[in-house]
XYZ file of C-alpha atoms in Angstrom:
779
model
C 29.833 40.455 -22.797
C 26.494 38.651 -23.295
C 24.831 40.775 -20.600
C 26.158 44.017 -22.181
C 24.854 42.962 -25.602
C 21.449 42.096 -24.186
C 21.120 45.439 -22.375
C 22.190 47.369 -25.481
C 19.528 45.655 -27.587
C 16.928 46.191 -24.869
C 17.648 49.933 -24.539
C 17.513 50.339 -28.302
C 14.128 48.685 -28.474
C 12.769 50.723 -25.568
C 13.625 53.961 -27.371
C 12.805 53.002 -30.920
C 9.555 51.033 -30.768
C 6.417 53.154 -30.626
C 3.092 53.234 -32.363
C 0.512 55.880 -33.116
C -2.302 53.381 -33.373
C -3.895 51.173 -30.728
C -3.013 47.505 -31.260
C -5.989 45.238 -30.665
C -6.839 41.541 -30.651
C -9.846 39.220 -30.297
C -11.003 37.324 -27.204
C -13.262 34.406 -28.010
C -14.284 31.077 -26.587
C -17.094 28.949 -25.283
C -19.182 28.962 -22.088
C -20.154 25.477 -20.878
C -21.744 23.745 -17.907
C -18.970 22.417 -15.631
C -20.697 19.073 -15.044
C -22.119 18.232 -18.470
C -19.774 20.232 -20.744
C -22.898 21.368 -22.615
C -22.941 24.938 -24.017
C -24.682 27.737 -22.114
C -26.568 30.177 -24.324
C -26.763 33.914 -23.588
C -24.192 33.959 -20.789
C -22.755 37.435 -20.180
C -19.027 38.118 -20.576
C -17.660 41.489 -19.454
C -14.074 42.777 -19.427
C -13.724 44.506 -16.062
C -12.236 47.966 -15.580
C -12.808 49.024 -19.185
C -14.481 52.379 -19.901
C -16.946 52.051 -21.441
C -17.470 48.387 -20.513
C -16.458 45.915 -23.213
C -18.485 42.724 -23.329
C -20.835 40.394 -25.141
C -23.116 37.382 -24.686
C -22.688 33.789 -25.829
C -24.726 32.499 -28.749
C -26.990 29.433 -28.889
C -23.914 27.174 -29.072
C -22.222 28.847 -26.104
C -19.680 30.615 -28.303
C -18.714 34.249 -27.786
C -16.389 36.715 -29.447
C -15.115 40.142 -28.353
C -13.221 42.002 -31.059
C -10.906 45.008 -30.936
C -9.633 44.477 -27.386
C -6.473 46.570 -26.787
C -3.405 44.516 -25.876
C -2.945 44.168 -22.128
C -3.922 42.032 -19.169
C -7.589 41.789 -18.138
C -10.024 40.208 -15.706
C -13.223 38.745 -17.209
C -16.521 38.453 -15.381
C -18.790 35.656 -16.615
C -22.366 35.259 -15.409
C -25.431 33.235 -16.313
C -28.829 32.966 -14.644
C -28.918 30.068 -12.197
C -25.136 29.648 -12.201
C -22.323 30.916 -9.990
C -20.781 34.044 -11.482
C -16.995 33.955 -11.734
C -14.115 36.335 -12.381
C -11.408 34.839 -14.579
C -8.288 36.889 -13.863
C -5.032 37.612 -15.625
C -6.112 37.090 -19.242
C -3.212 38.187 -21.428
C -4.059 39.807 -24.777
C -1.259 40.154 -27.334
C -1.235 41.284 -30.963
C -0.175 37.995 -32.554
C -2.658 35.427 -31.284
C -6.341 35.378 -30.567
C -7.238 34.562 -26.971
C -9.299 31.358 -26.943
C -11.010 30.470 -23.665
C -13.034 27.467 -22.570
C -14.970 28.667 -19.504
C -16.896 26.365 -17.191
C -19.713 27.591 -14.946
C -21.176 25.720 -11.969
C -24.936 25.563 -11.515
C -26.191 26.980 -8.210
C -27.394 24.244 -5.873
C -29.679 26.696 -4.071
C -32.541 29.014 -4.966
C -31.669 32.555 -6.009
C -33.491 34.020 -3.004
C -31.451 32.008 -0.485
C -28.205 33.965 -0.711
C -26.636 37.136 -2.058
C -24.578 36.058 -5.045
C -21.072 37.489 -5.385
C -18.726 36.594 -8.248
C -15.876 34.273 -7.318
C -12.360 34.867 -8.564
C -11.232 31.582 -10.132
C -7.437 31.347 -9.968
C -5.952 28.547 -7.897
C -9.130 26.427 -7.876
C -8.507 23.035 -9.575
C -10.263 22.208 -12.820
C -11.485 18.856 -11.464
C -14.494 19.600 -9.219
C -13.996 16.259 -7.412
C -10.691 17.547 -5.963
C -11.432 19.053 -2.543
C -8.004 19.577 -0.935
C -4.318 19.678 -1.911
C -5.065 20.548 -5.523
C -4.247 23.594 -7.579
C -4.716 24.687 -11.151
C -1.359 24.967 -12.883
C -1.483 28.002 -15.148
C 0.617 27.770 -18.280
C 0.871 31.561 -18.363
C 2.498 31.346 -14.916
C 5.006 28.780 -16.214
C 6.061 31.403 -18.757
C 6.046 34.297 -16.300
C 7.378 32.961 -12.992
C 11.111 33.144 -12.433
C 12.485 29.620 -12.208
C 9.576 28.173 -14.179
C 11.761 27.992 -17.313
C 8.598 27.185 -19.319
C 8.628 23.826 -17.479
C 5.496 22.806 -15.517
C 7.597 20.531 -13.300
C 9.893 23.373 -12.264
C 6.920 25.703 -11.821
C 5.385 23.293 -9.302
C 8.405 23.642 -6.996
C 7.136 27.163 -6.224
C 4.106 25.669 -4.486
C 3.834 24.735 -0.818
C 5.067 21.269 0.110
C 7.051 20.769 -3.115
C 10.850 20.562 -3.253
C 13.159 20.311 -6.236
C 16.766 21.038 -7.157
C 18.562 23.038 -9.823
C 20.158 20.242 -11.796
C 17.112 17.992 -11.755
C 13.382 18.716 -11.871
C 12.447 15.696 -9.706
C 9.492 16.650 -7.525
C 9.572 15.778 -3.817
C 6.032 16.213 -2.458
C 5.624 16.343 1.325
C 8.717 14.209 1.871
C 7.764 11.467 -0.609
C 10.111 10.001 -3.201
C 9.803 11.663 -6.647
C 9.036 8.277 -8.242
C 5.672 8.215 -6.417
C 4.380 11.035 -8.664
C 2.095 10.110 -11.548
C 2.122 11.895 -14.916
C -1.085 11.973 -16.972
C -1.837 13.493 -20.380
C -5.457 13.834 -21.471
C -6.460 11.560 -18.576
C -4.014 8.737 -19.436
C -0.979 7.739 -17.363
C 2.236 8.086 -19.370
C 5.907 7.288 -18.713
C 8.060 9.985 -17.137
C 7.968 12.736 -19.845
C 11.231 14.400 -18.837
C 14.369 14.547 -20.902
C 17.044 12.251 -19.421
C 14.370 10.731 -17.214
C 15.266 8.556 -14.229
C 19.044 8.955 -14.589
C 19.823 11.277 -11.674
C 16.620 10.616 -9.744
C 13.781 8.195 -10.482
C 10.770 10.326 -11.358
C 12.803 13.329 -12.461
C 14.888 14.542 -15.364
C 16.446 17.668 -16.821
C 13.506 19.388 -18.502
C 10.002 18.210 -19.312
C 9.059 17.524 -22.929
C 5.721 19.257 -22.322
C 6.063 22.622 -24.015
C 3.972 25.446 -22.620
C 3.057 26.350 -26.222
C 0.857 23.265 -26.392
C -0.561 22.883 -22.900
C -3.824 24.113 -21.443
C -4.315 24.969 -17.797
C -3.970 21.725 -15.847
C -4.286 20.299 -12.337
C -1.492 19.536 -9.873
C -2.568 17.368 -6.918
C -0.458 16.729 -3.810
C -2.662 14.596 -1.563
C -6.025 12.888 -0.945
C -6.781 12.543 -4.668
C -10.307 11.936 -6.026
C -11.402 8.391 -6.821
C -10.578 8.596 -10.540
C -6.820 8.626 -9.824
C -5.067 5.302 -9.313
C -1.421 4.161 -9.121
C -0.118 7.317 -7.400
C 1.214 7.812 -3.858
C 2.599 11.357 -3.627
C 0.953 13.457 -6.312
C -0.547 13.676 -9.789
C 0.314 15.953 -12.703
C -2.958 15.906 -14.667
C -1.858 17.614 -17.886
C -4.306 18.852 -20.517
C -3.532 19.841 -24.101
C -5.357 22.771 -25.603
C -7.061 22.773 -28.993
C -5.578 24.768 -31.828
C -7.311 27.848 -33.182
C -9.993 26.603 -35.607
C -10.350 29.897 -37.491
C -6.917 31.532 -37.794
C -3.397 30.231 -38.537
C -0.936 31.229 -35.810
C 2.746 30.409 -35.437
C 5.701 31.125 -33.185
C 9.451 30.650 -33.358
C 11.893 30.990 -30.483
C 15.677 30.789 -30.558
C 17.847 30.893 -27.485
C 21.075 29.715 -25.952
C 19.604 26.354 -24.946
C 17.830 25.630 -28.245
C 15.035 26.407 -30.675
C 11.258 26.034 -30.385
C 8.676 26.123 -33.172
C 4.875 25.993 -32.755
C 2.033 26.190 -35.259
C -1.742 25.954 -35.046
C -4.737 26.611 -37.194
C -7.855 25.227 -38.844
C -7.940 21.928 -40.717
C -11.459 22.789 -41.832
C -13.050 26.110 -40.912
C -16.432 24.780 -41.931
C -16.251 21.755 -39.622
C -14.333 23.530 -36.846
C -11.423 21.076 -36.837
C -7.927 22.243 -35.907
C -4.295 21.251 -35.436
C -1.599 22.234 -32.939
C 2.045 21.134 -33.127
C 5.259 21.999 -31.284
C 8.871 20.966 -31.910
C 11.981 21.698 -29.824
C 15.648 20.956 -30.407
C 18.671 21.650 -28.244
C 22.335 20.712 -28.120
C 23.255 22.918 -25.118
C 26.482 23.567 -27.012
C 26.457 27.330 -26.452
C 26.575 26.883 -22.666
C 28.882 23.848 -22.557
C 31.355 25.761 -20.401
C 28.668 26.138 -17.727
C 27.659 22.465 -17.685
C 29.120 19.655 -15.579
C 31.861 17.611 -17.261
C 29.593 14.608 -17.793
C 26.868 16.688 -19.481
C 28.822 18.278 -22.340
C 27.765 15.695 -24.930
C 24.101 16.288 -24.220
C 21.402 17.000 -26.778
C 17.661 16.439 -26.925
C 14.577 17.029 -29.045
C 10.845 16.581 -28.608
C 7.632 16.799 -30.614
C 4.046 17.117 -29.430
C 0.754 17.691 -31.219
C -3.035 17.615 -30.994
C -5.678 17.330 -33.716
C -9.300 18.130 -32.885
C -12.338 17.022 -34.932
C -15.794 18.103 -33.704
C -18.786 16.541 -35.460
C -22.480 17.355 -35.632
C -23.886 14.053 -34.398
C -21.114 11.718 -33.230
C -19.347 13.908 -30.677
C -15.766 15.186 -30.739
C -12.683 13.196 -31.730
C -9.133 14.204 -30.966
C -5.718 12.701 -31.643
C -2.760 13.705 -29.495
C 0.848 12.697 -29.199
C 4.182 13.434 -27.563
C 7.665 12.090 -28.189
C 11.251 12.744 -27.162
C 14.742 11.524 -28.029
C 17.795 12.094 -25.807
C 21.485 11.403 -26.208
C 24.436 11.953 -23.917
C 27.977 10.683 -23.780
C 30.975 11.080 -21.505
C 34.541 9.927 -22.109
C 37.427 9.188 -19.710
C 39.947 11.874 -18.921
C 43.225 11.165 -20.641
C 45.515 12.955 -18.206
C 46.349 10.698 -15.236
C 46.610 13.686 -12.918
C 42.974 14.545 -13.677
C 41.705 11.048 -12.841
C 40.529 11.610 -9.273
C 37.223 9.714 -9.203
C 35.825 6.617 -10.901
C 33.637 8.917 -12.994
C 36.854 10.385 -14.466
C 37.933 7.020 -15.875
C 34.562 5.955 -17.229
C 33.052 6.049 -20.660
C 29.277 6.187 -20.652
C 26.811 6.406 -23.501
C 23.098 6.958 -22.973
C 20.240 6.859 -25.488
C 16.642 7.367 -24.406
C 13.255 7.713 -26.013
C 9.696 8.198 -24.876
C 6.460 8.486 -26.809
C 2.691 8.456 -26.369
C -0.145 8.551 -28.890
C -3.845 8.690 -28.030
C -7.264 8.861 -29.657
C -10.022 10.449 -27.579
C -13.769 10.539 -28.152
C -16.373 12.556 -26.259
C -20.046 11.882 -26.859
C -22.894 13.857 -25.306
C -26.218 12.232 -24.438
C -29.502 14.113 -24.183
C -29.947 13.314 -20.474
C -27.174 15.619 -19.100
C -24.491 12.969 -19.482
C -21.418 12.436 -21.619
C -19.051 9.542 -22.322
C -15.301 10.157 -22.528
C -13.155 7.345 -23.985
C -9.447 7.149 -24.838
C -7.302 4.500 -26.480
C -3.588 5.222 -26.092
C -0.245 3.563 -26.638
C 2.978 4.677 -24.977
C 6.557 3.513 -24.890
C 9.857 4.439 -23.315
C 13.332 3.010 -23.515
C 16.774 3.349 -22.003
C 20.053 2.114 -23.450
C 22.981 2.753 -21.099
C 26.478 1.309 -21.246
C 29.335 2.157 -18.874
C 32.962 1.078 -19.319
C 35.819 1.820 -16.925
C 39.579 2.016 -17.441
C 41.514 -0.725 -15.683
C 45.052 -0.499 -14.307
C 46.402 -0.939 -17.840
C 44.220 1.897 -19.220
C 42.000 -0.538 -21.080
C 38.214 -0.180 -20.978
C 36.271 -2.935 -19.238
C 32.463 -3.186 -18.976
C 31.011 -1.840 -15.716
C 27.258 -2.060 -16.287
C 24.657 -2.220 -19.011
C 20.948 -1.431 -19.315
C 18.696 -2.264 -22.263
C 15.118 -1.542 -21.230
C 12.075 -1.099 -23.454
C 8.550 -0.726 -22.090
C 5.300 -0.300 -23.972
C 1.782 0.267 -22.676
C -1.649 0.034 -24.250
C -4.323 1.895 -22.288
C -8.086 1.879 -22.685
C -9.881 4.362 -20.484
C -13.548 5.316 -20.451
C -15.851 7.089 -18.021
C -19.460 8.237 -17.924
C -20.202 11.617 -16.374
C -23.849 12.119 -15.348
C -25.528 15.176 -13.829
C -28.514 13.763 -11.946
C -29.491 17.183 -10.618
C -27.884 20.488 -9.775
C -26.994 18.933 -6.397
C -25.630 15.558 -7.550
C -23.023 14.694 -10.183
C -21.490 11.240 -10.679
C -18.475 10.063 -12.633
C -17.769 6.334 -13.038
C -15.169 4.658 -15.194
C -12.655 1.926 -15.862
C -9.019 1.916 -16.989
C -7.239 -1.103 -18.461
C -3.505 -0.590 -18.836
C -1.560 -3.386 -20.503
C 2.122 -3.323 -19.515
C 4.637 -4.795 -21.953
C 8.360 -4.983 -21.193
C 11.732 -6.207 -22.412
C 14.262 -5.716 -19.619
C 17.988 -6.423 -19.400
C 20.199 -5.185 -16.556
C 23.800 -6.342 -16.098
C 26.377 -5.242 -13.522
C 30.005 -6.193 -12.919
C 30.689 -8.325 -9.873
C 33.849 -8.086 -7.769
C 34.104 -11.872 -7.621
C 34.421 -12.549 -11.353
C 35.192 -9.027 -12.644
C 32.652 -9.639 -15.418
C 29.091 -8.555 -16.048
C 26.440 -10.550 -14.205
C 22.835 -10.550 -15.288
C 20.446 -9.148 -12.657
C 17.281 -8.861 -14.767
C 16.404 -10.604 -18.022
C 12.678 -10.610 -18.676
C 10.136 -9.897 -21.356
C 6.417 -10.284 -21.114
C 3.072 -8.686 -20.583
C 0.869 -7.892 -17.556
C -2.145 -5.707 -16.866
C -3.101 -3.048 -14.333
C -6.897 -2.667 -14.109
C -8.715 0.082 -12.237
C -12.412 0.883 -11.805
C -13.974 3.724 -9.846
C -17.095 5.673 -9.071
C -17.224 9.164 -7.592
C -20.079 11.503 -6.705
C -20.258 15.166 -5.831
C -23.140 16.433 -3.669
C -23.638 20.150 -3.059
C -25.986 22.422 -1.129
C -26.076 26.039 -0.035
C -22.767 26.014 1.892
C -21.582 22.397 1.580
C -19.929 20.263 -1.039
C -19.360 16.569 -0.338
C -17.234 14.470 -2.705
C -17.046 10.737 -2.121
C -15.947 7.743 -4.140
C -14.096 4.466 -4.272
C -11.327 3.115 -6.488
C -10.360 -0.516 -7.029
C -7.087 -1.693 -8.548
C -5.826 -5.127 -9.704
C -2.296 -6.043 -10.866
C -2.382 -9.313 -12.805
C 1.318 -10.151 -12.302
C 0.529 -11.469 -8.813
C -3.201 -10.650 -8.533
C -2.593 -7.903 -5.990
C -5.879 -6.117 -5.303
C -6.699 -2.881 -3.534
C -10.026 -1.231 -2.623
C -9.550 2.452 -1.846
C -12.154 4.863 -0.408
C -11.838 8.605 -1.112
C -13.691 11.501 0.524
C -13.708 15.298 0.559
C -15.866 17.840 2.396
C -15.933 21.591 1.809
C -17.876 24.021 4.018
C -18.223 27.666 3.011
C -18.204 29.615 6.304
C -19.058 32.874 4.532
C -18.214 34.680 1.288
C -14.504 34.763 2.077
C -13.723 31.788 4.340
C -13.949 28.028 3.811
C -12.914 24.821 5.592
C -12.180 21.536 3.836
C -11.326 18.006 4.874
C -9.967 15.266 2.642
C -9.106 11.586 2.993
C -7.876 8.965 0.574
C -6.321 5.512 0.515
C -3.832 5.284 -2.372
C -1.534 2.628 -3.846
C 1.181 2.198 -6.469
C 3.097 -0.628 -8.145
C 6.910 -0.793 -8.041
C 9.281 -0.327 -11.008
C 9.037 -3.456 -13.147
C 12.726 -4.349 -12.811
C 12.184 -4.812 -9.052
C 9.644 -7.594 -9.648
C 11.852 -9.474 -12.104
C 15.210 -9.199 -10.321
C 17.109 -12.468 -9.882
C 17.132 -12.236 -6.090
C 20.153 -13.319 -4.060
C 18.935 -13.494 -0.456
C 15.932 -15.756 -0.888
C 14.880 -19.298 -1.693
C 13.087 -18.137 -4.832
C 14.843 -17.005 -8.006
C 12.442 -14.042 -8.385
C 11.072 -13.544 -4.887
C 9.934 -9.971 -5.596
C 7.252 -11.138 -8.029
C 4.927 -11.499 -5.060
C 5.273 -7.894 -3.853
C 1.943 -6.168 -3.318
C 1.045 -2.510 -3.742
C 2.761 0.146 -1.659
C -0.070 2.025 0.072
C -0.770 5.264 1.929
C -3.580 6.872 3.917
C -3.784 10.638 3.263
C -5.513 12.996 5.726
C -5.711 16.725 4.890
C -7.389 19.705 6.583
C -7.558 22.984 4.643
C -8.489 26.572 5.457
C -9.041 29.106 2.664
C -9.365 32.854 3.208
C -9.997 35.255 0.345
C -8.616 38.308 2.106
C -9.627 40.410 -0.884
C -10.477 39.810 -4.519
C -6.755 39.748 -5.299
C -5.274 38.268 -2.119
C -5.675 34.650 -1.010
C -4.395 32.661 1.985
C -4.418 28.863 2.203
C -3.287 26.717 5.159
C -3.133 22.908 4.949
C -2.006 20.632 7.784
C -1.715 16.995 6.706
C -0.780 13.487 7.811
C 0.183 10.551 5.603
C 0.605 6.985 6.853
C 2.416 4.724 4.402
C 2.322 0.947 4.772
C 2.948 -2.260 2.859
C 6.251 -0.712 1.763
C 8.854 -3.165 0.371
C 11.849 -3.523 2.696
C 14.764 -5.932 3.068
C 13.988 -8.052 6.105
C 16.028 -7.352 9.273
C 17.732 -4.315 7.718
C 17.156 -0.567 7.393
C 16.684 -0.696 3.603
C 13.305 0.480 2.311
C 12.134 1.300 -1.201
C 10.736 4.544 0.227
C 14.291 5.849 -0.156
C 14.959 4.532 -3.660
C 16.650 7.317 -5.605
C 18.597 6.165 -8.672
C 19.800 2.585 -8.170
C 18.874 0.433 -11.163
C 20.925 -2.579 -10.138
C 18.832 -4.166 -7.378
C 18.663 -7.906 -6.805
C 17.771 -8.122 -3.112
C 14.564 -9.804 -1.953
C 11.959 -7.495 -0.429
C 8.894 -8.036 1.732
C 5.854 -5.753 2.219
C 6.401 -4.994 5.912
C 7.729 -1.421 5.871
C 5.945 1.699 7.052
C 6.336 5.437 6.778
C 4.742 8.687 7.867
C 4.793 12.242 6.583
C 3.217 15.074 8.538
C 3.434 18.832 8.370
C 1.735 22.070 7.438
C 1.707 23.993 4.135
C 0.991 27.710 3.835
C 0.440 29.842 0.735
C -0.151 33.586 0.555
C -0.749 34.780 -2.989
C -1.579 38.112 -4.538
C -2.886 37.890 -8.080
C -1.634 40.522 -10.492
C -2.863 43.898 -9.262
C -1.699 47.056 -11.044
C 0.978 44.928 -12.667
C 2.375 43.531 -9.391
C 2.046 40.002 -7.996
C 3.650 37.845 -5.339
C 3.463 34.333 -3.943
C 4.869 33.239 -0.576
C 4.790 29.536 0.213
C 6.180 27.677 3.195
C 6.175 24.149 4.569
C 7.362 22.600 7.787
C 7.267 18.808 7.775
C 8.769 15.546 8.957
C 9.224 12.348 6.945
C 10.035 9.076 8.719
C 10.138 5.380 7.896
C 10.743 2.037 9.549
C 11.333 -1.551 8.519
C 10.476 -4.684 10.481
C 13.117 -3.593 13.042
C 10.439 -1.228 14.402
C 12.771 1.789 14.709
C 11.833 5.077 13.049
C 14.434 6.779 10.821
C 14.563 9.891 8.667
C 13.736 9.243 5.030
C 16.191 10.306 2.362
C 13.801 13.103 1.352
C 13.172 14.592 4.806
C 14.267 18.192 4.248
C 12.134 19.418 7.209
C 11.301 22.828 5.720
C 10.760 24.675 2.440
C 10.225 28.397 1.808
C 9.634 30.214 -1.489
C 9.144 33.871 -2.305
C 8.143 34.976 -5.809
C 7.380 38.464 -6.996
C 7.093 40.307 -10.249
C 6.156 43.618 -11.749
C 4.889 44.459 -15.219
C 5.409 47.898 -16.740
C 3.344 49.081 -19.697
C 5.427 51.455 -21.787
C 5.405 53.180 -25.156
C 2.568 55.032 -26.801
C -0.832 53.730 -25.713
C 1.057 51.567 -23.138
C 1.109 48.848 -25.752
C 4.556 47.419 -24.976
C 5.513 45.447 -21.894
C 8.557 44.948 -19.735
C 8.373 42.546 -16.801
C 10.815 41.730 -14.040
C 10.358 38.521 -12.039
C 12.380 37.064 -9.163
C 12.190 33.981 -6.996
C 14.067 33.016 -3.852
C 14.019 29.490 -2.456
C 15.346 28.361 0.920
C 15.036 24.707 1.858
C 16.449 22.144 4.243
C 19.540 20.195 3.290
C 19.736 16.742 1.710
C 19.847 13.670 3.929
C 22.564 11.014 3.809
C 23.986 8.292 6.019
C 27.304 8.645 7.818
C 30.352 7.409 5.889
C 31.946 4.159 6.994
C 35.532 5.255 6.455
C 37.161 1.900 7.208
C 35.017 -0.159 4.848
C 35.257 2.538 2.185
C 39.057 2.210 2.141
C 38.873 -1.589 2.068
C 36.335 -1.683 -0.779
C 37.783 1.396 -2.519
C 34.317 2.843 -2.918
C 31.818 4.911 -0.945
C 30.294 2.816 1.844
C 27.627 4.270 4.131
C 26.765 3.221 7.660
C 23.322 1.784 7.038
C 22.827 0.640 10.624
C 21.582 4.145 11.466
C 20.589 5.680 8.121
C 20.103 9.313 7.075
C 21.326 10.846 10.317
C 23.395 13.447 8.443
C 22.116 16.514 6.627
C 23.826 19.053 4.411
C 23.534 22.760 5.060
C 20.315 24.447 4.018
C 20.292 25.729 0.463
C 19.460 29.205 -0.852
C 18.646 29.409 -4.572
C 17.603 32.430 -6.611
C 16.053 32.814 -10.042
C 15.645 35.846 -12.259
C 13.616 36.585 -15.395
C 13.249 39.777 -17.391
C 11.086 40.026 -20.517
C 10.569 42.796 -23.002
C 7.585 42.355 -25.304
C 6.575 44.622 -28.135
C 3.629 44.480 -30.480
C 3.003 45.117 -34.119
C -0.304 44.698 -35.875
C 0.363 41.137 -37.028
C 3.059 39.889 -34.661
C 4.375 39.913 -31.117
C 8.089 39.833 -30.368
C 9.742 39.055 -27.064
C 13.279 39.282 -25.793
C 13.990 37.356 -22.589
C 16.763 36.766 -20.125
C 16.106 33.852 -17.770
C 18.671 32.851 -15.186
C 18.331 29.546 -13.388
C 20.308 29.523 -10.109
C 21.502 33.124 -10.271
C 23.440 32.770 -6.993
C 25.338 29.713 -8.330
C 24.199 27.368 -5.562
C 26.025 24.034 -5.586
C 23.636 21.069 -5.562
C 24.601 18.154 -3.343
C 25.275 15.148 -5.595
C 26.290 12.618 -2.960
C 29.803 11.370 -2.311
C 32.658 10.135 -4.470
C 35.660 7.994 -3.674
C 38.959 9.722 -4.471
C 41.145 6.996 -6.002
C 44.287 9.107 -5.565
C 43.943 9.978 -1.867
C 41.748 6.996 -0.831
C 39.289 9.364 0.824
C 35.537 9.837 0.491
C 34.649 13.376 -0.582
C 31.383 15.262 -0.759
C 30.522 16.055 -4.351
C 28.590 19.153 -5.434
C 27.811 20.743 -8.773
C 26.847 24.338 -9.484
C 24.565 24.553 -12.505
C 23.755 28.133 -13.511
C 21.907 28.468 -16.817
C 21.475 31.928 -18.361
C 19.095 31.638 -21.298
C 18.850 34.618 -23.606
C 16.127 34.086 -26.172
C 14.169 35.842 -28.885
C 10.597 34.832 -29.755
C 8.303 35.999 -32.519
C 4.629 35.040 -32.686
C 2.648 35.743 -35.835
C-alpha cells in the first residue's frame, strides 16, 4: 500500500510540475592558499560546459560570486597564476540554497616553464595534504546520493574498499581491525562515539550517527598510515568538519519521514561582520516501522542536536563555537506467554538510557609570515545507564547486570601551520586531553546469585600528544614526514611514533605512493579499572601499555580519463603489544561487546592484517556514475601461545558495486529524478565452534576457545535502493525520496542463543529492512 501511494504521488508530480521560466541560483565562495589559508586575489572560476562560458574572478579578499546559474550539476575549473589549476566536479545547484564553496589551491613547487600544466580533477583526494595513502575525501553530497548511505557518513564509508559493516549496526571494520580501533574527530578534536545506541551491539558502532549531513562539510576518512597529527587510533580516523552557515541569506529545511523528522536552519548573525549560525535537530521514535524492527528494538527512540556559530573579525582572526549532542532511550520487557519464552532474552527486562555531547571553541589567527595558529578548547561527555533483570523460576524479576558509566573529557589542542616556501610546509602542535570518569559495572555471579561489582572507579587522568609534520614537494615528488609522541598519565605509558609518506607522479595520469606509520591506542577505561580475578593485584590491568601497530601501504593511482579513476592499494599491518590473557587464546583484538571483563591481561599479543584494496570510480558523467570496490585480505592474531588464529573480524573479502543515474525532466530540464542502487557481497562472520556438552551443563552458550574462530557463516549479499524526485520553485526545493536499507532482507548474524526449552544452542539472525519514505522542503 505504501509503495502504491508513493508511486501515485510521484506520477502526479511528474505530470503536473513544470515551469516556463529558468530557475537559477548563486554560486559563491572563497579561494584560498591550501597551506596558509590566506585568500587568493583574482583567481579565475569558470563553470565548464556552459555556452557561453559562465565565470568570474575572486576579489581582493579571495571572495567570488556567480549569479543566475541555472539549477543543475556542474564542474568548476579554478586557476590562479603560480598555482595548480583544479576541476571541482559534481557541484549541485538547487533553487532553495546558495552554493557556498571554500576552495583551496596548491602553489606550484616548480617554475612555469618546467612542465605543461593540466587541471587536476579533485574528487577523492583528501583535504589534509599530509595524508599520502589510504585517505579519501568523504563527500556529504555522496552521503545523500549513494544508496545505502542513509545520510549517514558511517554507512557511506562501508562503500569504500577495505571497509565492512552490517545492516543492523554501522560499526566500521577496517582491513580486519576491530571497530573500536576507529577514532572519531570533530573540528580536529577526538570525541566519544557519536552514534545513537553506541557500543551496545558492537564497541565502536551504533545504529545511526548523530552527524547530520545538513551540517557537515566535506571531510576526510583515513584507513591506514595516518599523518603525524593523528594519535590514539589503530584502524582508521573519521576527521569530520562542520561547514559554516550562510552569512548573507537565511536558509532552512524540514524533512519528515517514516523514521523521524529533521529540521535545519542557517543564516547571518551579522551581515556587516560576516558572522553566521547553523543548527540541525532530529527526532525519531521509529514507531511507524515497529513491525519491521526486532522485538528488542520496539521501544526505541532518539534525538540529536548539532550547531556551529562562526565569528570572523578584522584583526583577531576567526572564532567559532560548535556543538553536538544526542539522547537515546530503549526498553524491552519479558514475554508473558510461557510458550514464547525460548531464549534468555525473552525473559529479560532491559532499560537503556544514553547521552553524548561535545562543545568546542575554536580560534584561527593568521600571522603576516605565511603562518596561522589554530587552537581549540573542547569539553565532551558520554554516559550509559543499563539495567537488566531476568525472570526466575517463579516468574519474579532478579537483577542480571547493571552499568552506570559517565565519562567527561576536557581537550586543549593547538597547532602552528607555517609555509616556509612553496616547497616546504610544516605543521606542529600539541593536544592535552583530560579524561574524567565515574564507572560502575555489576554482574550476577552463579555462586551467590547476586550482583558482584567488577568496576567501581572515579577519577581523572590525562592523554598528552605532541607532533611535528613537514611536507616537501618538487616537480614530480611529494614527501611527507613527521613524528608523534603520546603519554598516558595513568601508568606513564609513552610512545614515539614516526610517520612517512612519499608520492611520485609518473606522468599526468599515473602516480605511485608509499606510506608508513607507527600508531597506538589506549584501551577502554573499564579494562584498566577492573577488579581482576586471576592475578596477585586487585587492578592488574592498570599497568597495560598502548596497543600498537606498524602500517605499511603501497598505492597506485591511474586517472584513466577526467571522469574515471582507478586506485590499487596493497597493505600490511603488524599489531603488537596487544593485551591478552596469559596462556590462553583470548585477545582484546577480538573484543566486540563484552562490558563485564575482570580478567588480568598482559601486553604480549600480536596480530597482522594484510591484503589488497581496489577502487574503480566514474564520477558523474552525463548523469551516470558508478563505484566498484573490492578487497581481499587476511586478519590473524596470536597470544603468548605463539599459534596464529583468525581474528573475529576476518571476513577475507569484500565487494561493493554502486551505480546511479540522474534524469533531468520538465521544461528547461529543471526537475530531477535519480535512481541509485548498491550491491554488497562480503565474507561471513567468524565464530568459535560450540562446546555442546559444556553448554548443556552451564545452560548457556559456551564456545570452544582452545581453537577460536575456526567457523564462518555463509557469505552475505545485501542490496540497497534509493529513488529521489526533486522539483524546484523560485524560492524553494522539494524532494520526495524512497530509501530502502537491505532491500533483499538479508539476515544479519547476531551470534548464538541458548534455547531454554530444548536445551540446544541455536544460531540467531535478524533481518532488518528499513524502507524510509520522506518528504523534504528547503527554502
